[in-house]
Amino acid sequence: MLKVLIPTIALALTGWTVPIKQLWPTTLAYSSIIALISLNWLISPMETGWSFLGLHMATDSLSTPLLVLTCWLLPLMILASQNHISPEPENRQRMYITLLISLQIFLIMAFGATEVIMFYVMFEATLIPTLIIITRWGNQLERLNAGTYFLFYTLAGSLPLLVALLLLQSNTGTLSLLTLQFNPAMPLITYADKLWWAGCLIAFLVKMPLYGAHLWLPKAHVEAPIAGSMVLAAVLLKLGGYGMMRMMIMLEPLTKELSYPFIIFALWGIIMTGSICLRQTDLKRLIAYSSVSHMGLVAAGILIQTPWGFSGALILMIAHGLTSSALFCLANTNYERTHSRTLLLARGLQMILPLMAAWWFIASLANLALPPLPNLMGELVIIVSLFNWSWWTIALTGAGTLITAAYSLYVFLTTQRGPLPQPIIAIAPSHSREHLLMALHLLPLLLLIFKPELILGWTA
């Protein structure tokens, strides 16, 4: 673990010492090397439980794919931000890169933590850099409002979790993930016990977010700069799913009836947010609501507590992380040229940027879960496990899949096909930096087709 964490901490210091002309190439090269080193974690034997075990951190088959995704994303965020941050004053550029690196440090420590309290502290610590990125480098005046929503939704969900964890510590005497799974589960007899159960999960359900507690996400995505949107969609939402999986081991025999309302919200949310996507005019808001829809499926897969459900949830989290981040990058390339997120104002772009249209096509197909992409594998595994749990769920998941296909194709057709508006004929051509960025998002997704066991999780 330390062979990735220590270079990442050193990278944060490098951002302040390197000359400004070499700032972006140096941090990009350094973070790319860290991303390549992190791939070493995937080599570890997946069946043996914990590996790379240190005093406070370790990896296992659940955290490894998320750790690698976190490390993979930093060079991509630096690549994507370069165009609109480089004209800013020197200190602001350095601060921006330092915030991105600090976010990676907190995320590595959150996903690698073997103590639940350490995970909780890092889970909360990720709020600070994200909040600064949204409120300082956001696009419009509403960014302060979006930051407030983001902070208070997440904090309101997280404080009951702290109380629940302290209660768990006093009852079991340990909060180590290595030993908690062997402890006898707490019986849920009184209403206080049931509130404790809810406290353990609500923080993660808000973070995912579950439909009903999702209002902070579209606001945060729309106002955040490109790196903020990328890390929020690709990794920060996955913290919720990861935390739920970890807590579900402790709550496993107890949650059969208590999960029902949350599963209903998750499945209903797939249809509702998909329907909202169909009538969106704002491109970034559409992609944000699409994230809520996909994470609803992940939440349902985790809450039924079957090995298939867990595997499908992990596969879909990784696949969705790469896909939604790629879609936000594509939306940003449009925004940098047309200075508008409105779908109707930036249409027919295939005429001017034909290669970008190819990336749009692949990303849209990945979003609607085209076979044989990992997105489809994750969705199918979750849908089958939900069907096995209750056959009524097929109506909701099936309708959700159809709506997802409809809005994914709608986005592609609206942005790329049709007549080209007169004012945007003279826009700048696409750069090799942008094509590299898209390739680094979508190639891992395509390569996972050939070795999906890397992200299968516990049933590998």
Tab-separated table of C-alpha atoms in Angstrom, residues 185-356:
chain	number	residue	atom	x	y	z
A	185	ALA	CA	-24.289	-10.183	14.854
A	186	MET	CA	-26.219	-7.796	17.108
A	187	PRO	CA	-29.870	-8.875	17.497
A	188	LEU	CA	-32.370	-6.280	16.252
A	189	ILE	CA	-35.085	-6.454	18.901
A	190	THR	CA	-35.971	-2.918	20.001
A	191	TYR	CA	-36.685	0.168	17.895
A	192	ALA	CA	-33.317	1.563	19.068
A	193	ASP	CA	-31.595	-1.450	17.463
A	194	LYS	CA	-33.441	-0.804	14.213
A	195	LEU	CA	-32.381	2.861	14.330
A	196	TRP	CA	-28.803	1.681	14.836
A	197	TRP	CA	-29.157	-0.477	11.708
A	198	ALA	CA	-30.472	2.532	9.732
A	199	GLY	CA	-27.639	4.714	11.061
A	200	CYS	CA	-25.090	2.206	9.704
A	201	LEU	CA	-26.472	2.471	6.153
A	202	ILE	CA	-28.076	5.896	5.641
A	203	ALA	CA	-24.724	7.726	5.223
A	204	PHE	CA	-23.828	5.410	2.351
A	205	LEU	CA	-27.275	5.541	0.768
A	206	VAL	CA	-27.085	9.369	0.711
A	207	LYS	CA	-23.593	9.193	-0.784
A	208	MET	CA	-24.537	6.734	-3.563
A	209	PRO	CA	-27.144	8.456	-3.795
A	210	LEU	CA	-30.440	6.631	-3.263
A	211	TYR	CA	-33.451	8.166	-5.031
A	212	GLY	CA	-35.036	10.567	-2.541
A	213	ALA	CA	-31.686	11.691	-1.086
A	214	HIS	CA	-30.215	12.473	-4.496
A	215	LEU	CA	-30.923	16.197	-4.918
A	216	TRP	CA	-27.370	17.267	-4.052
A	217	LEU	CA	-25.844	15.266	-6.910
A	218	PRO	CA	-27.223	17.026	-10.049
A	219	LYS	CA	-26.487	20.422	-8.466
A	220	ALA	CA	-22.916	19.432	-7.553
A	221	HIS	CA	-22.245	17.930	-11.001
A	222	VAL	CA	-23.623	20.875	-12.953
A	223	GLU	CA	-21.626	23.469	-10.986
A	224	ALA	CA	-18.359	21.505	-10.577
A	225	PRO	CA	-15.414	21.960	-12.961
A	226	ILE	CA	-14.539	18.952	-15.108
A	227	ALA	CA	-12.177	17.283	-12.588
A	228	GLY	CA	-14.802	17.683	-9.844
A	229	SER	CA	-17.458	16.015	-12.004
A	230	MET	CA	-15.077	13.204	-12.994
A	231	VAL	CA	-13.979	12.281	-9.475
A	232	LEU	CA	-17.522	12.672	-8.109
A	233	ALA	CA	-19.049	10.343	-10.713
A	234	ALA	CA	-16.194	7.853	-10.951
A	235	VAL	CA	-15.035	7.359	-7.357
A	236	LEU	CA	-16.886	9.366	-4.680
A	237	LEU	CA	-20.274	7.758	-5.403
A	238	LYS	CA	-18.540	4.362	-5.196
A	239	LEU	CA	-17.483	5.137	-1.605
A	240	GLY	CA	-21.174	4.725	-0.727
A	241	GLY	CA	-21.415	1.312	-2.385
A	242	TYR	CA	-18.106	0.161	-0.863
A	243	GLY	CA	-19.168	1.267	2.644
A	244	MET	CA	-22.531	-0.502	2.279
A	245	MET	CA	-20.823	-3.748	1.269
A	246	ARG	CA	-18.465	-3.549	4.252
A	247	MET	CA	-21.274	-2.815	6.723
A	248	MET	CA	-23.566	-5.471	5.229
A	249	ILE	CA	-21.138	-8.220	6.324
A	250	MET	CA	-21.798	-7.233	9.939
A	251	LEU	CA	-25.549	-6.794	9.454
A	252	GLU	CA	-26.026	-9.830	7.229
A	253	PRO	CA	-28.482	-12.086	9.072
A	254	LEU	CA	-30.566	-9.181	10.326
A	255	THR	CA	-31.631	-7.111	7.384
A	256	LYS	CA	-34.183	-9.146	5.466
A	257	GLU	CA	-37.320	-7.089	6.228
A	258	LEU	CA	-35.549	-3.813	7.038
A	259	SER	CA	-34.076	-3.606	3.529
A	260	TYR	CA	-37.458	-3.668	1.749
A	261	PRO	CA	-38.221	0.085	1.732
A	262	PHE	CA	-34.689	0.907	0.531
A	263	ILE	CA	-34.853	-1.666	-2.281
A	264	ILE	CA	-38.222	-0.218	-3.354
A	265	PHE	CA	-36.763	3.320	-3.398
A	266	ALA	CA	-33.725	2.124	-5.369
A	267	LEU	CA	-35.789	0.315	-8.024
A	268	TRP	CA	-38.383	3.079	-8.313
A	269	GLY	CA	-35.508	5.569	-8.576
A	270	ILE	CA	-34.139	3.753	-11.647
A	271	ILE	CA	-37.373	4.464	-13.535
A	272	MET	CA	-37.928	7.979	-12.158
A	273	THR	CA	-34.419	9.298	-12.795
A	274	GLY	CA	-34.373	7.622	-16.227
A	275	SER	CA	-37.629	9.417	-17.062
A	276	ILE	CA	-36.129	12.712	-15.825
A	277	CYS	CA	-33.161	12.107	-18.188
A	278	LEU	CA	-35.538	11.809	-21.147
A	279	ARG	CA	-36.781	15.384	-20.701
A	280	GLN	CA	-33.518	17.092	-19.724
A	281	THR	CA	-32.141	19.981	-21.769
A	282	ASP	CA	-28.903	20.370	-19.780
A	283	LEU	CA	-26.237	17.825	-20.839
A	284	LYS	CA	-24.346	17.637	-17.520
A	285	ARG	CA	-27.556	17.349	-15.503
A	286	LEU	CA	-28.678	14.500	-17.782
A	287	ILE	CA	-25.426	12.569	-17.167
A	288	ALA	CA	-25.761	13.263	-13.407
A	289	TYR	CA	-29.303	11.827	-13.289
A	290	SER	CA	-28.074	8.861	-15.318
A	291	SER	CA	-25.541	8.225	-12.497
A	292	VAL	CA	-28.387	8.192	-9.925
A	293	SER	CA	-30.229	5.631	-12.061
A	294	HIS	CA	-27.209	3.300	-12.328
A	295	MET	CA	-26.327	3.620	-8.652
A	296	GLY	CA	-29.954	2.712	-7.786
A	297	LEU	CA	-29.339	-0.638	-9.461
A	298	VAL	CA	-26.075	-1.022	-7.503
A	299	ALA	CA	-27.876	-0.221	-4.212
A	300	ALA	CA	-30.584	-2.808	-4.944
A	301	GLY	CA	-27.913	-5.421	-5.781
A	302	ILE	CA	-26.105	-4.807	-2.467
A	303	LEU	CA	-29.257	-4.690	-0.312
A	304	ILE	CA	-30.484	-8.177	-1.289
A	305	GLN	CA	-27.209	-9.560	0.146
A	306	THR	CA	-26.433	-12.401	-2.225
A	307	PRO	CA	-22.958	-13.172	-3.641
A	308	TRP	CA	-24.300	-12.524	-7.164
A	309	GLY	CA	-25.777	-9.201	-6.080
A	310	PHE	CA	-22.435	-8.111	-4.562
A	311	SER	CA	-20.443	-9.197	-7.635
A	312	GLY	CA	-22.819	-7.445	-10.027
A	313	ALA	CA	-22.721	-4.284	-7.905
A	314	LEU	CA	-18.900	-4.175	-7.949
A	315	ILE	CA	-18.709	-4.818	-11.719
A	316	LEU	CA	-21.296	-2.102	-12.407
A	317	MET	CA	-19.556	0.372	-10.067
A	318	ILE	CA	-16.232	0.029	-11.913
A	319	ALA	CA	-17.824	0.061	-15.391
A	320	HIS	CA	-20.060	3.015	-14.521
A	321	GLY	CA	-17.084	4.894	-13.027
A	322	LEU	CA	-15.217	4.772	-16.334
A	323	THR	CA	-18.301	5.391	-18.499
A	324	SER	CA	-19.768	8.363	-16.618
A	325	SER	CA	-16.342	9.991	-16.270
A	326	ALA	CA	-15.889	9.617	-20.060
A	327	LEU	CA	-19.326	11.166	-20.690
A	328	PHE	CA	-18.482	14.155	-18.463
A	329	CYS	CA	-15.210	14.622	-20.383
A	330	LEU	CA	-17.113	14.592	-23.676
A	331	ALA	CA	-19.664	17.067	-22.310
A	332	ASN	CA	-16.739	19.273	-21.254
A	333	THR	CA	-15.167	19.199	-24.740
A	334	ASN	CA	-18.514	20.456	-26.095
A	335	TYR	CA	-18.759	23.110	-23.369
A	336	GLU	CA	-15.225	24.418	-23.998
A	337	ARG	CA	-16.130	25.033	-27.641
A	338	THR	CA	-19.743	26.212	-27.522
A	339	HIS	CA	-19.845	27.629	-23.916
A	340	SER	CA	-23.274	26.098	-23.449
A	341	ARG	CA	-24.524	22.900	-21.834
A	342	THR	CA	-27.918	23.115	-23.579
A	343	LEU	CA	-28.482	20.118	-25.844
A	344	LEU	CA	-30.369	22.052	-28.534
A	345	LEU	CA	-27.645	24.684	-28.989
A	346	ALA	CA	-24.777	22.249	-29.571
A	347	ARG	CA	-26.097	19.687	-32.050
A	348	GLY	CA	-24.904	18.205	-35.319
A	349	LEU	CA	-21.288	18.180	-34.115
A	350	GLN	CA	-20.424	15.047	-36.104
A	351	MET	CA	-19.989	17.308	-39.146
A	352	ILE	CA	-17.149	19.264	-37.511
A	353	LEU	CA	-15.648	16.759	-35.036
A	354	PRO	CA	-16.069	13.308	-36.624
A	355	LEU	CA	-13.576	11.508	-34.361
A	356	MET	CA	-15.236	12.958	-31.255
